[in-house]
Amino acid sequence: MERILIAGCGDLGTRLGRLLAADGHRVWGLRRDPLGLPSALEPLAADLTRPDTLGALPAGLTLVFYTAAAADRSEAAYRRAYEDGPRNLLAALAAQGQSPRRVVYCSSTAVYGQEDGGWVDEGSPTRPQGYTGQRVLAGEGWVAGGPYPATTVRLAGIYGPGRTRLLEQVRRGETRRPEGLPVYTNRIHSDDAAAALAFVARLPAPRRLYLAVDDEPVDRATLLLELAGMIGAPPPPSGPAEPGRGGNKRCSNRRLKAAGFRFRYPTFREGYRALAGELGLLGGGAASPHS
Ligand SMILES: NC(=O)c1ccc[n+]([C@@H]2O[C@H](COP(=O)([O-])OP(=O)(O)OC[C@H]3O[C@@H](n4cnc5c(N)ncnc54)[C@H](OP(=O)(O)O)[C@@H]3O)[C@@H](O)[C@H]2O)c1
Protein backbone atom coordinates (compact mmCIF):
# COMPACT_ATOMS: atom_id res chain seq x y z
CA MET A 1 0.00 0.00 0.00
CA GLU A 2 1.32 3.42 -0.94
CA ARG A 3 0.98 6.58 1.09
CA ILE A 4 -0.01 9.25 -1.37
CA LEU A 5 -0.37 13.01 -1.07
CA ILE A 6 -2.39 14.96 -3.61
CA ALA A 7 -1.45 18.61 -3.16
CA GLY A 8 -4.10 20.97 -4.51
CA CYS A 9 -6.84 18.37 -4.43
CA GLY A 10 -9.63 19.91 -6.49
CA ASP A 11 -11.64 18.36 -9.30
CA LEU A 12 -8.80 16.53 -10.99
CA GLY A 13 -7.03 15.67 -7.75
CA THR A 14 -10.20 14.20 -6.32
CA ARG A 15 -10.81 12.04 -9.40
CA LEU A 16 -7.23 10.87 -9.17
CA GLY A 17 -7.52 10.26 -5.45
CA ARG A 18 -10.58 8.07 -5.89
CA LEU A 19 -8.73 5.93 -8.45
CA LEU A 20 -5.74 5.51 -6.16
CA ALA A 21 -7.84 4.81 -3.09
CA ALA A 22 -9.74 2.19 -5.09
CA ASP A 23 -6.37 0.52 -5.74
CA GLY A 24 -6.05 0.13 -1.98
CA HIS A 25 -3.69 3.03 -1.29
CA ARG A 26 -3.91 5.53 1.52
CA VAL A 27 -4.52 8.96 0.00
CA TRP A 28 -4.44 12.42 1.57
CA GLY A 29 -6.06 15.35 -0.21
CA LEU A 30 -4.41 18.66 0.63
CA ARG A 31 -6.18 21.94 0.02
CA ARG A 32 -7.02 25.04 2.00
CA ASP A 33 -10.60 23.92 2.46
CA PRO A 34 -10.70 20.10 2.36
CA LEU A 35 -14.05 19.62 4.06
CA GLY A 36 -15.93 18.55 0.94
CA LEU A 37 -13.51 15.80 -0.06
CA PRO A 38 -15.03 12.34 -0.46
CA SER A 39 -14.56 9.86 2.37
CA ALA A 40 -12.09 7.79 0.32
CA LEU A 41 -9.59 10.63 0.81
CA GLU A 42 -8.15 11.84 4.07
CA PRO A 43 -8.50 15.62 4.31
CA LEU A 44 -5.46 17.75 4.98
CA ALA A 45 -6.00 21.48 5.47
CA ALA A 46 -2.94 23.46 4.40
CA ASP A 47 -1.97 26.38 2.19
CA LEU A 48 0.79 25.61 -0.29
CA THR A 49 1.79 29.27 -0.33
CA ARG A 50 2.31 29.29 3.45
CA PRO A 51 5.21 27.09 4.56
CA ASP A 52 4.07 27.39 8.19
CA THR A 53 1.00 25.28 7.31
CA LEU A 54 3.01 22.48 5.69
CA GLY A 55 4.90 21.38 8.77
CA ALA A 56 2.90 18.27 9.55
CA LEU A 57 2.54 16.33 6.31
CA PRO A 58 1.70 12.64 6.74
CA ALA A 59 4.86 10.67 7.46
CA GLY A 60 6.31 8.15 5.04
CA LEU A 61 4.80 9.51 1.84
CA THR A 62 5.70 7.30 -1.11
CA LEU A 63 4.12 9.31 -3.90
CA VAL A 64 3.20 12.98 -4.28
CA PHE A 65 1.02 14.59 -6.94
CA TYR A 66 0.87 18.34 -7.45
CA THR A 67 -2.51 19.34 -8.91
CA ALA A 68 -3.11 22.82 -7.51
CA ALA A 69 -4.56 25.44 -9.82
CA ALA A 70 -4.41 29.23 -9.76
CA ALA A 71 -7.17 30.89 -7.78
CA ASP A 72 -7.73 33.53 -10.48
CA ARG A 73 -6.31 34.61 -13.84
CA SER A 74 -3.74 37.08 -12.46
CA GLU A 75 -0.04 36.50 -12.90
CA ALA A 76 0.43 36.69 -9.13
CA ALA A 77 -2.04 33.84 -8.66
CA TYR A 78 -0.24 31.76 -11.28
CA ARG A 79 3.06 32.42 -9.60
CA ARG A 80 1.66 31.36 -6.23
CA ALA A 81 0.05 28.18 -7.58
CA TYR A 82 2.76 26.95 -9.91
CA GLU A 83 6.00 28.28 -8.44
CA ASP A 84 5.60 29.14 -4.76
CA GLY A 85 3.44 26.07 -4.13
CA PRO A 86 5.76 23.40 -5.55
CA ARG A 87 8.81 25.10 -4.05
CA ASN A 88 7.24 25.22 -0.59
CA LEU A 89 5.99 21.66 -0.80
CA LEU A 90 9.36 20.26 -1.87
CA ALA A 91 11.08 22.19 0.92
CA ALA A 92 8.58 20.87 3.47
CA LEU A 93 9.04 17.29 2.28
CA ALA A 94 12.81 17.62 2.46
CA ALA A 95 12.72 19.30 5.88
CA GLN A 96 10.65 16.39 7.17
CA GLY A 97 13.11 13.86 5.80
CA GLN A 98 10.53 12.39 3.47
CA SER A 99 11.63 10.32 0.50
CA PRO A 100 8.72 9.83 -1.89
CA ARG A 101 9.66 7.59 -4.79
CA ARG A 102 8.24 10.17 -7.22
CA VAL A 103 6.64 13.60 -7.50
CA VAL A 104 4.17 13.99 -10.36
CA TYR A 105 3.56 17.60 -11.42
CA CYS A 106 0.42 18.45 -13.29
CA SER A 107 1.30 20.90 -16.05
CA SER A 108 -0.41 22.16 -19.16
CA THR A 109 0.00 22.20 -22.92
CA ALA A 110 -0.10 26.00 -22.52
CA VAL A 111 3.69 25.74 -22.16
CA TYR A 112 3.84 25.43 -25.97
CA GLY A 113 3.69 28.69 -27.86
CA GLN A 114 3.50 27.21 -31.37
CA GLU A 115 1.13 29.00 -33.72
CA ASP A 116 1.52 27.12 -36.99
CA GLY A 117 -0.89 24.26 -36.38
CA GLY A 118 1.92 21.71 -36.51
CA TRP A 119 2.44 18.70 -34.25
CA VAL A 120 4.18 19.07 -30.91
CA ASP A 121 5.39 16.37 -28.56
CA GLU A 122 7.58 16.01 -25.48
CA GLY A 123 10.65 17.01 -27.48
CA SER A 124 9.20 20.20 -28.93
CA PRO A 125 10.47 23.59 -27.78
CA THR A 126 8.51 25.37 -25.06
CA ARG A 127 8.14 29.08 -25.62
CA PRO A 128 4.90 30.00 -23.89
CA GLN A 129 3.50 33.29 -25.13
CA GLY A 130 1.72 34.33 -21.97
CA TYR A 131 2.45 34.35 -18.28
CA THR A 132 0.10 31.44 -17.66
CA GLY A 133 2.24 29.02 -19.64
CA GLN A 134 5.41 30.71 -18.41
CA ARG A 135 4.54 30.23 -14.75
CA VAL A 136 3.41 26.64 -15.27
CA LEU A 137 6.65 25.93 -17.11
CA ALA A 138 8.66 27.51 -14.31
CA GLY A 139 6.91 25.14 -11.90
CA GLU A 140 8.01 22.20 -14.04
CA GLY A 141 11.55 23.43 -13.51
CA TRP A 142 11.17 23.61 -9.75
CA VAL A 143 9.90 20.05 -9.55
CA ALA A 144 12.37 18.62 -12.07
CA GLY A 145 15.23 20.31 -10.22
CA GLY A 146 14.02 19.16 -6.81
CA PRO A 147 15.39 16.40 -4.64
CA TYR A 148 13.01 13.64 -5.81
CA PRO A 149 12.48 11.72 -9.06
CA ALA A 150 9.93 13.78 -10.95
CA THR A 151 7.50 13.34 -13.78
CA THR A 152 5.60 16.16 -15.45
CA VAL A 153 2.31 15.52 -17.18
CA ARG A 154 1.22 18.28 -19.56
CA LEU A 155 -2.55 18.14 -19.83
CA ALA A 156 -4.57 19.53 -22.70
CA GLY A 157 -7.83 21.41 -22.14
CA ILE A 158 -9.92 19.40 -19.70
CA TYR A 159 -13.64 18.87 -20.22
CA GLY A 160 -16.07 16.62 -18.43
CA PRO A 161 -18.66 16.74 -15.67
CA GLY A 162 -18.77 20.25 -14.26
CA ARG A 163 -16.78 21.58 -17.24
CA THR A 164 -19.56 22.05 -19.70
CA ARG A 165 -19.11 25.68 -20.73
CA LEU A 166 -18.39 24.98 -24.39
CA LEU A 167 -21.34 22.65 -24.74
CA GLU A 168 -23.61 25.22 -23.09
CA GLN A 169 -22.29 27.98 -25.35
CA VAL A 170 -22.97 25.87 -28.42
CA ARG A 171 -26.45 25.10 -27.14
CA ARG A 172 -27.17 28.80 -26.63
CA GLY A 173 -25.77 29.74 -30.04
CA GLU A 174 -22.96 31.80 -28.52
CA THR A 175 -20.03 30.36 -30.49
CA ARG A 176 -18.53 31.28 -33.86
CA ARG A 177 -16.62 28.99 -36.17
CA PRO A 178 -13.26 30.64 -36.86
CA GLU A 179 -12.79 31.56 -40.50
CA GLY A 180 -9.62 30.81 -42.40
CA LEU A 181 -6.93 28.30 -41.58
CA PRO A 182 -7.68 25.57 -39.01
CA VAL A 183 -7.21 26.58 -35.39
CA TYR A 184 -6.53 23.39 -33.46
CA THR A 185 -7.78 22.62 -30.01
CA ASN A 186 -6.42 19.80 -27.85
CA ARG A 187 -8.61 18.15 -25.27
CA ILE A 188 -8.86 15.44 -22.68
CA HIS A 189 -11.81 14.21 -20.63
CA SER A 190 -11.30 14.72 -16.90
CA ASP A 191 -11.64 10.97 -16.23
CA ASP A 192 -8.85 10.27 -18.71
CA ALA A 193 -6.75 13.10 -17.27
CA ALA A 194 -6.96 11.60 -13.79
CA ALA A 195 -6.35 8.10 -15.14
CA ALA A 196 -3.27 9.30 -17.04
CA LEU A 197 -1.77 10.79 -13.87
CA ALA A 198 -2.36 7.54 -11.99
CA PHE A 199 -1.02 5.55 -14.94
CA VAL A 200 2.34 7.30 -15.17
CA ALA A 201 2.84 6.97 -11.43
CA ARG A 202 2.26 3.21 -11.68
CA LEU A 203 4.86 2.74 -14.42
CA PRO A 204 7.98 0.98 -13.16
CA ALA A 205 10.26 3.52 -14.83
CA PRO A 206 8.27 6.56 -15.96
CA ARG A 207 9.83 9.16 -18.23
CA ARG A 208 10.29 12.69 -17.00
CA LEU A 209 7.62 14.10 -19.28
CA TYR A 210 4.32 13.04 -20.89
CA LEU A 211 1.70 14.85 -22.90
CA ALA A 212 -1.81 13.85 -21.87
CA VAL A 213 -4.18 14.68 -24.69
CA ASP A 214 -6.70 12.58 -26.57
CA ASP A 215 -6.20 11.04 -29.99
CA GLU A 216 -7.58 13.83 -32.09
CA PRO A 217 -6.56 17.45 -32.02
CA VAL A 218 -9.50 19.00 -33.83
CA ASP A 219 -9.89 22.33 -35.50
CA ARG A 220 -12.26 24.51 -33.57
CA ALA A 221 -14.67 24.97 -36.45
CA THR A 222 -15.14 21.21 -36.80
CA LEU A 223 -15.47 20.78 -33.05
CA LEU A 224 -18.22 23.40 -32.82
CA LEU A 225 -20.09 22.00 -35.81
CA GLU A 226 -19.98 18.47 -34.47
CA LEU A 227 -21.04 19.50 -30.99
CA ALA A 228 -23.96 21.43 -32.42
CA GLY A 229 -24.96 18.39 -34.47
CA MET A 230 -24.64 16.16 -31.43
CA ILE A 231 -27.10 18.20 -29.36
CA GLY A 232 -29.36 19.35 -32.17
CA ALA A 233 -28.34 23.00 -31.91
CA PRO A 234 -28.12 25.25 -34.99
CA PRO A 235 -24.70 25.18 -36.70
CA PRO A 236 -22.60 28.02 -35.27
CA PRO A 237 -22.09 30.83 -37.78
CA SER A 238 -18.58 31.53 -38.99
CA GLY A 239 -16.65 34.63 -37.96
CA PRO A 240 -13.13 36.01 -37.57
CA ALA A 241 -10.84 33.79 -35.48
CA GLU A 242 -10.22 35.06 -31.97
CA PRO A 243 -6.52 35.96 -31.80
CA GLY A 244 -4.14 34.15 -29.48
CA ARG A 245 -6.62 31.62 -28.21
CA GLY A 246 -4.23 29.06 -26.69
CA GLY A 247 -1.88 29.00 -29.66
CA ASN A 248 -2.39 26.71 -32.60
CA LYS A 249 -0.78 23.31 -32.32
CA ARG A 250 -1.59 19.62 -32.43
CA CYS A 251 -0.39 17.77 -29.35
CA SER A 252 0.70 14.17 -29.76
CA ASN A 253 -0.12 11.48 -27.21
CA ARG A 254 2.20 8.95 -28.81
CA ARG A 255 4.50 8.60 -25.80
CA LEU A 256 1.66 8.06 -23.34
CA LYS A 257 0.00 5.47 -25.56
CA ALA A 258 3.27 3.71 -26.30
CA ALA A 259 3.66 3.28 -22.54
CA GLY A 260 0.34 1.42 -22.57
CA PHE A 261 -2.25 4.04 -21.63
CA ARG A 262 -5.71 3.48 -23.08
CA PHE A 263 -8.22 6.29 -23.29
CA ARG A 264 -11.77 5.78 -22.14
CA TYR A 265 -12.73 8.69 -24.40
CA PRO A 266 -10.30 8.55 -27.33
CA THR A 267 -11.70 11.68 -28.97
CA PHE A 268 -13.98 14.58 -28.13
CA ARG A 269 -16.82 12.68 -29.84
CA GLU A 270 -17.03 9.90 -27.26
CA GLY A 271 -16.35 12.29 -24.41
CA TYR A 272 -18.83 15.00 -25.31
CA ARG A 273 -21.46 12.45 -26.27
CA ALA A 274 -21.22 10.99 -22.76
CA LEU A 275 -21.29 14.45 -21.26
CA ALA A 276 -24.23 15.60 -23.38
CA GLY A 277 -26.05 12.41 -22.40
CA GLU A 278 -25.48 13.11 -18.71
CA LEU A 279 -26.82 16.62 -19.21
CA GLY A 280 -29.85 15.37 -21.12
CA LEU A 281 -28.79 17.32 -24.19
CA LEU A 282 -28.69 14.45 -26.66
CA GLY A 283 -32.44 14.73 -27.10
CA GLY A 284 -31.87 17.11 -30.00
CA GLY A 285 -31.25 13.79 -31.65
CA ALA A 286 -29.17 14.96 -34.57
CA ALA A 287 -26.09 12.78 -34.99
CA SER A 288 -22.76 14.47 -35.53
CA PRO A 289 -22.15 15.23 -39.20
CA HIS A 290 -19.33 12.71 -39.40
CA SER A 291 -20.71 9.87 -37.34
N1 LIG B 1 -8.62 23.07 -16.66
C1 LIG B 1 -7.89 22.71 -17.68
O1 LIG B 1 -8.33 22.67 -18.84
C2 LIG B 1 -6.46 22.32 -17.44
C3 LIG B 1 -5.65 22.10 -18.52
C4 LIG B 1 -4.35 21.71 -18.31
C5 LIG B 1 -3.88 21.57 -17.02
N2 LIG B 1 -4.69 21.81 -15.96
C6 LIG B 1 -4.15 21.65 -14.61
O2 LIG B 1 -4.85 20.66 -13.90
C7 LIG B 1 -4.63 20.87 -12.51
C8 LIG B 1 -5.88 20.64 -11.72
O3 LIG B 1 -6.91 21.43 -12.20
P1 LIG B 1 -8.38 21.34 -11.60
O4 LIG B 1 -9.29 21.66 -12.69
O5 LIG B 1 -8.55 20.10 -10.82
O6 LIG B 1 -8.37 22.57 -10.62
P2 LIG B 1 -9.35 22.84 -9.41
O7 LIG B 1 -10.56 22.00 -9.42
O8 LIG B 1 -9.51 24.33 -9.34
O9 LIG B 1 -8.47 22.36 -8.17
C9 LIG B 1 -7.34 23.04 -7.75
C10 LIG B 1 -7.24 22.84 -6.26
O10 LIG B 1 -6.07 23.51 -5.80
C11 LIG B 1 -6.35 23.92 -4.48
N3 LIG B 1 -5.45 25.01 -4.19
C12 LIG B 1 -5.30 26.16 -4.89
N4 LIG B 1 -4.41 26.94 -4.26
C13 LIG B 1 -4.00 26.26 -3.16
C14 LIG B 1 -3.11 26.55 -2.11
N5 LIG B 1 -2.47 27.72 -2.04
N6 LIG B 1 -2.93 25.63 -1.14
C15 LIG B 1 -3.58 24.45 -1.17
N7 LIG B 1 -4.45 24.11 -2.15
C16 LIG B 1 -4.66 25.03 -3.11
C17 LIG B 1 -7.80 24.37 -4.49
O11 LIG B 1 -8.43 24.15 -3.23
P3 LIG B 1 -8.61 25.29 -2.10
O12 LIG B 1 -9.13 26.50 -2.79
O13 LIG B 1 -9.54 24.67 -1.09
O14 LIG B 1 -7.24 25.49 -1.55
C18 LIG B 1 -8.41 23.39 -5.48
O15 LIG B 1 -9.02 22.34 -4.80
C19 LIG B 1 -4.03 22.25 -12.38
O16 LIG B 1 -2.65 22.10 -12.22
C20 LIG B 1 -4.31 22.86 -13.72
O17 LIG B 1 -3.39 23.84 -14.07
C21 LIG B 1 -5.97 22.17 -16.15
XYZ file of C-alpha atoms and ligand atoms in Angstrom:
339
model
C 0.000 0.000 0.000
C 1.317 3.420 -0.937
C 0.983 6.582 1.089
C -0.006 9.246 -1.374
C -0.372 13.008 -1.071
C -2.391 14.963 -3.608
C -1.450 18.612 -3.162
C -4.101 20.969 -4.511
C -6.836 18.371 -4.426
C -9.625 19.908 -6.492
C -11.636 18.358 -9.297
C -8.797 16.534 -10.990
C -7.033 15.665 -7.755
C -10.202 14.200 -6.315
C -10.809 12.045 -9.405
C -7.229 10.871 -9.173
C -7.518 10.255 -5.451
C -10.576 8.071 -5.895
C -8.726 5.935 -8.449
C -5.737 5.514 -6.163
C -7.843 4.808 -3.086
C -9.736 2.187 -5.095
C -6.374 0.521 -5.742
C -6.047 0.128 -1.976
C -3.690 3.025 -1.287
C -3.914 5.535 1.520
C -4.523 8.962 -0.002
C -4.443 12.417 1.571
C -6.060 15.354 -0.211
C -4.414 18.661 0.631
C -6.179 21.944 0.022
C -7.021 25.037 2.001
C -10.599 23.916 2.463
C -10.696 20.102 2.359
C -14.046 19.621 4.062
C -15.928 18.546 0.945
C -13.506 15.798 -0.065
C -15.033 12.337 -0.455
C -14.559 9.862 2.366
C -12.088 7.785 0.317
C -9.588 10.630 0.812
C -8.145 11.843 4.072
C -8.498 15.618 4.313
C -5.461 17.752 4.984
C -5.997 21.481 5.470
C -2.938 23.462 4.401
C -1.971 26.378 2.193
C 0.788 25.612 -0.286
C 1.794 29.271 -0.327
C 2.314 29.287 3.454
C 5.213 27.095 4.557
C 4.073 27.386 8.185
C 1.002 25.284 7.311
C 3.014 22.475 5.686
C 4.904 21.378 8.774
C 2.899 18.267 9.546
C 2.543 16.332 6.305
C 1.701 12.638 6.744
C 4.864 10.669 7.458
C 6.313 8.147 5.044
C 4.801 9.507 1.843
C 5.703 7.299 -1.108
C 4.116 9.314 -3.900
C 3.199 12.983 -4.276
C 1.018 14.590 -6.936
C 0.865 18.336 -7.453
C -2.507 19.340 -8.913
C -3.106 22.821 -7.508
C -4.560 25.437 -9.823
C -4.406 29.233 -9.758
C -7.171 30.893 -7.776
C -7.726 33.530 -10.483
C -6.306 34.611 -13.842
C -3.742 37.079 -12.460
C -0.037 36.501 -12.902
C 0.430 36.695 -9.132
C -2.038 33.843 -8.664
C -0.238 31.760 -11.281
C 3.060 32.424 -9.598
C 1.656 31.364 -6.233
C 0.051 28.183 -7.577
C 2.758 26.951 -9.911
C 6.000 28.276 -8.440
C 5.605 29.136 -4.756
C 3.441 26.074 -4.131
C 5.762 23.403 -5.554
C 8.806 25.096 -4.054
C 7.245 25.222 -0.587
C 5.987 21.660 -0.802
C 9.359 20.265 -1.873
C 11.077 22.189 0.919
C 8.582 20.867 3.469
C 9.037 17.285 2.280
C 12.809 17.619 2.465
C 12.716 19.297 5.882
C 10.648 16.390 7.174
C 13.105 13.855 5.799
C 10.530 12.387 3.470
C 11.629 10.319 0.501
C 8.718 9.826 -1.893
C 9.660 7.590 -4.786
C 8.238 10.167 -7.223
C 6.641 13.599 -7.495
C 4.169 13.995 -10.357
C 3.562 17.597 -11.417
C 0.422 18.453 -13.295
C 1.298 20.901 -16.054
C -0.415 22.164 -19.164
C 0.002 22.199 -22.923
C -0.098 25.996 -22.516
C 3.687 25.735 -22.162
C 3.839 25.434 -25.969
C 3.688 28.692 -27.861
C 3.502 27.214 -31.367
C 1.128 28.999 -33.716
C 1.519 27.125 -36.993
C -0.891 24.265 -36.382
C 1.920 21.709 -36.505
C 2.440 18.702 -34.253
C 4.183 19.068 -30.905
C 5.394 16.370 -28.559
C 7.584 16.013 -25.480
C 10.655 17.010 -27.482
C 9.200 20.202 -28.933
C 10.471 23.586 -27.778
C 8.506 25.370 -25.064
C 8.144 29.079 -25.623
C 4.898 30.000 -23.893
C 3.500 33.287 -25.127
C 1.715 34.334 -21.975
C 2.453 34.345 -18.281
C 0.099 31.436 -17.657
C 2.243 29.024 -19.636
C 5.406 30.711 -18.407
C 4.539 30.234 -14.746
C 3.407 26.638 -15.267
C 6.654 25.934 -17.109
C 8.662 27.512 -14.306
C 6.911 25.136 -11.905
C 8.014 22.201 -14.035
C 11.552 23.426 -13.513
C 11.171 23.610 -9.750
C 9.895 20.049 -9.554
C 12.375 18.615 -12.066
C 15.231 20.312 -10.218
C 14.019 19.157 -6.814
C 15.386 16.395 -4.639
C 13.015 13.640 -5.812
C 12.483 11.724 -9.058
C 9.931 13.776 -10.947
C 7.499 13.342 -13.782
C 5.603 16.165 -15.446
C 2.315 15.523 -17.182
C 1.219 18.279 -19.562
C -2.550 18.140 -19.825
C -4.567 19.528 -22.702
C -7.835 21.409 -22.140
C -9.920 19.399 -19.697
C -13.644 18.872 -20.223
C -16.071 16.620 -18.432
C -18.662 16.742 -15.669
C -18.766 20.255 -14.256
C -16.778 21.580 -17.236
C -19.556 22.053 -19.704
C -19.110 25.679 -20.728
C -18.388 24.985 -24.391
C -21.343 22.651 -24.744
C -23.606 25.217 -23.090
C -22.289 27.981 -25.349
C -22.975 25.874 -28.422
C -26.454 25.102 -27.144
C -27.170 28.798 -26.627
C -25.766 29.742 -30.040
C -22.959 31.796 -28.522
C -20.035 30.363 -30.494
C -18.530 31.281 -33.859
C -16.620 28.989 -36.167
C -13.256 30.637 -36.863
C -12.790 31.559 -40.504
C -9.617 30.813 -42.401
C -6.928 28.300 -41.584
C -7.683 25.574 -39.011
C -7.212 26.582 -35.386
C -6.534 23.392 -33.463
C -7.782 22.619 -30.008
C -6.417 19.801 -27.848
C -8.609 18.149 -25.265
C -8.861 15.442 -22.676
C -11.807 14.212 -20.632
C -11.299 14.716 -16.901
C -11.642 10.974 -16.229
C -8.850 10.267 -18.705
C -6.747 13.100 -17.270
C -6.962 11.599 -13.786
C -6.351 8.101 -15.142
C -3.274 9.303 -17.041
C -1.772 10.790 -13.872
C -2.357 7.540 -11.991
C -1.023 5.547 -14.941
C 2.342 7.295 -15.167
C 2.842 6.969 -11.431
C 2.262 3.211 -11.678
C 4.859 2.736 -14.418
C 7.985 0.979 -13.157
C 10.257 3.523 -14.828
C 8.270 6.560 -15.961
C 9.827 9.158 -18.234
C 10.291 12.691 -16.997
C 7.618 14.100 -19.277
C 4.324 13.037 -20.886
C 1.695 14.852 -22.895
C -1.810 13.850 -21.869
C -4.180 14.683 -24.693
C -6.704 12.580 -26.567
C -6.199 11.036 -29.989
C -7.579 13.834 -32.086
C -6.564 17.454 -32.020
C -9.504 19.005 -33.828
C -9.892 22.326 -35.497
C -12.262 24.511 -33.573
C -14.669 24.972 -36.452
C -15.143 21.206 -36.798
C -15.472 20.780 -33.055
C -18.223 23.396 -32.815
C -20.093 22.001 -35.814
C -19.978 18.471 -34.468
C -21.043 19.499 -30.989
C -23.964 21.427 -32.425
C -24.961 18.391 -34.470
C -24.636 16.164 -31.428
C -27.099 18.202 -29.356
C -29.358 19.347 -32.165
C -28.337 23.004 -31.915
C -28.120 25.251 -34.987
C -24.696 25.179 -36.701
C -22.598 28.018 -35.269
C -22.085 30.833 -37.780
C -18.583 31.530 -38.987
C -16.647 34.632 -37.961
C -13.134 36.006 -37.574
C -10.837 33.794 -35.480
C -10.218 35.063 -31.968
C -6.516 35.964 -31.804
C -4.137 34.153 -29.480
C -6.619 31.619 -28.213
C -4.227 29.059 -26.692
C -1.881 29.004 -29.664
C -2.392 26.707 -32.596
C -0.781 23.307 -32.322
C -1.592 19.617 -32.426
C -0.388 17.773 -29.351
C 0.696 14.169 -29.760
C -0.123 11.479 -27.207
C 2.201 8.945 -28.812
C 4.505 8.597 -25.797
C 1.661 8.062 -23.336
C -0.004 5.471 -25.561
C 3.270 3.709 -26.297
C 3.658 3.279 -22.540
C 0.340 1.417 -22.565
C -2.246 4.040 -21.631
C -5.713 3.483 -23.078
C -8.219 6.286 -23.288
C -11.770 5.781 -22.142
C -12.733 8.689 -24.400
C -10.298 8.554 -27.327
C -11.697 11.682 -28.974
C -13.983 14.580 -28.126
C -16.824 12.676 -29.842
C -17.033 9.901 -27.256
C -16.351 12.285 -24.406
C -18.828 15.000 -25.311
C -21.456 12.452 -26.268
C -21.217 10.989 -22.764
C -21.295 14.451 -21.258
C -24.232 15.602 -23.378
C -26.048 12.407 -22.405
C -25.476 13.108 -18.707
C -26.818 16.620 -19.211
C -29.853 15.367 -21.122
C -28.790 17.323 -24.188
C -28.692 14.453 -26.663
C -32.444 14.725 -27.095
C -31.870 17.113 -29.998
C -31.254 13.793 -31.649
C -29.171 14.958 -34.569
C -26.094 12.785 -34.993
C -22.757 14.470 -35.531
C -22.153 15.235 -39.203
C -19.332 12.712 -39.405
C -20.706 9.869 -37.344
N -8.618 23.070 -16.660
C -7.888 22.709 -17.684
O -8.333 22.674 -18.835
C -6.457 22.321 -17.441
C -5.651 22.102 -18.525
C -4.346 21.714 -18.308
C -3.883 21.567 -17.020
N -4.694 21.806 -15.964
C -4.150 21.655 -14.608
O -4.845 20.660 -13.904
C -4.627 20.869 -12.508
C -5.880 20.636 -11.722
O -6.910 21.426 -12.205
P -8.376 21.340 -11.598
O -9.291 21.655 -12.691
O -8.545 20.103 -10.820
O -8.375 22.573 -10.618
P -9.348 22.843 -9.408
O -10.559 21.997 -9.417
O -9.508 24.335 -9.341
O -8.471 22.358 -8.168
C -7.338 23.045 -7.748
C -7.242 22.839 -6.261
O -6.068 23.509 -5.804
C -6.348 23.921 -4.480
N -5.454 25.007 -4.187
C -5.300 26.159 -4.885
N -4.407 26.940 -4.260
C -4.003 26.259 -3.159
C -3.110 26.545 -2.107
N -2.471 27.717 -2.043
N -2.925 25.634 -1.141
C -3.582 24.452 -1.166
N -4.447 24.113 -2.147
C -4.661 25.031 -3.114
C -7.796 24.366 -4.486
O -8.434 24.146 -3.225
P -8.608 25.290 -2.105
O -9.131 26.496 -2.789
O -9.537 24.672 -1.091
O -7.243 25.487 -1.550
C -8.412 23.389 -5.476
O -9.018 22.337 -4.799
C -4.032 22.248 -12.376
O -2.649 22.095 -12.218
C -4.308 22.858 -13.722
O -3.394 23.842 -14.074
C -5.972 22.173 -16.151
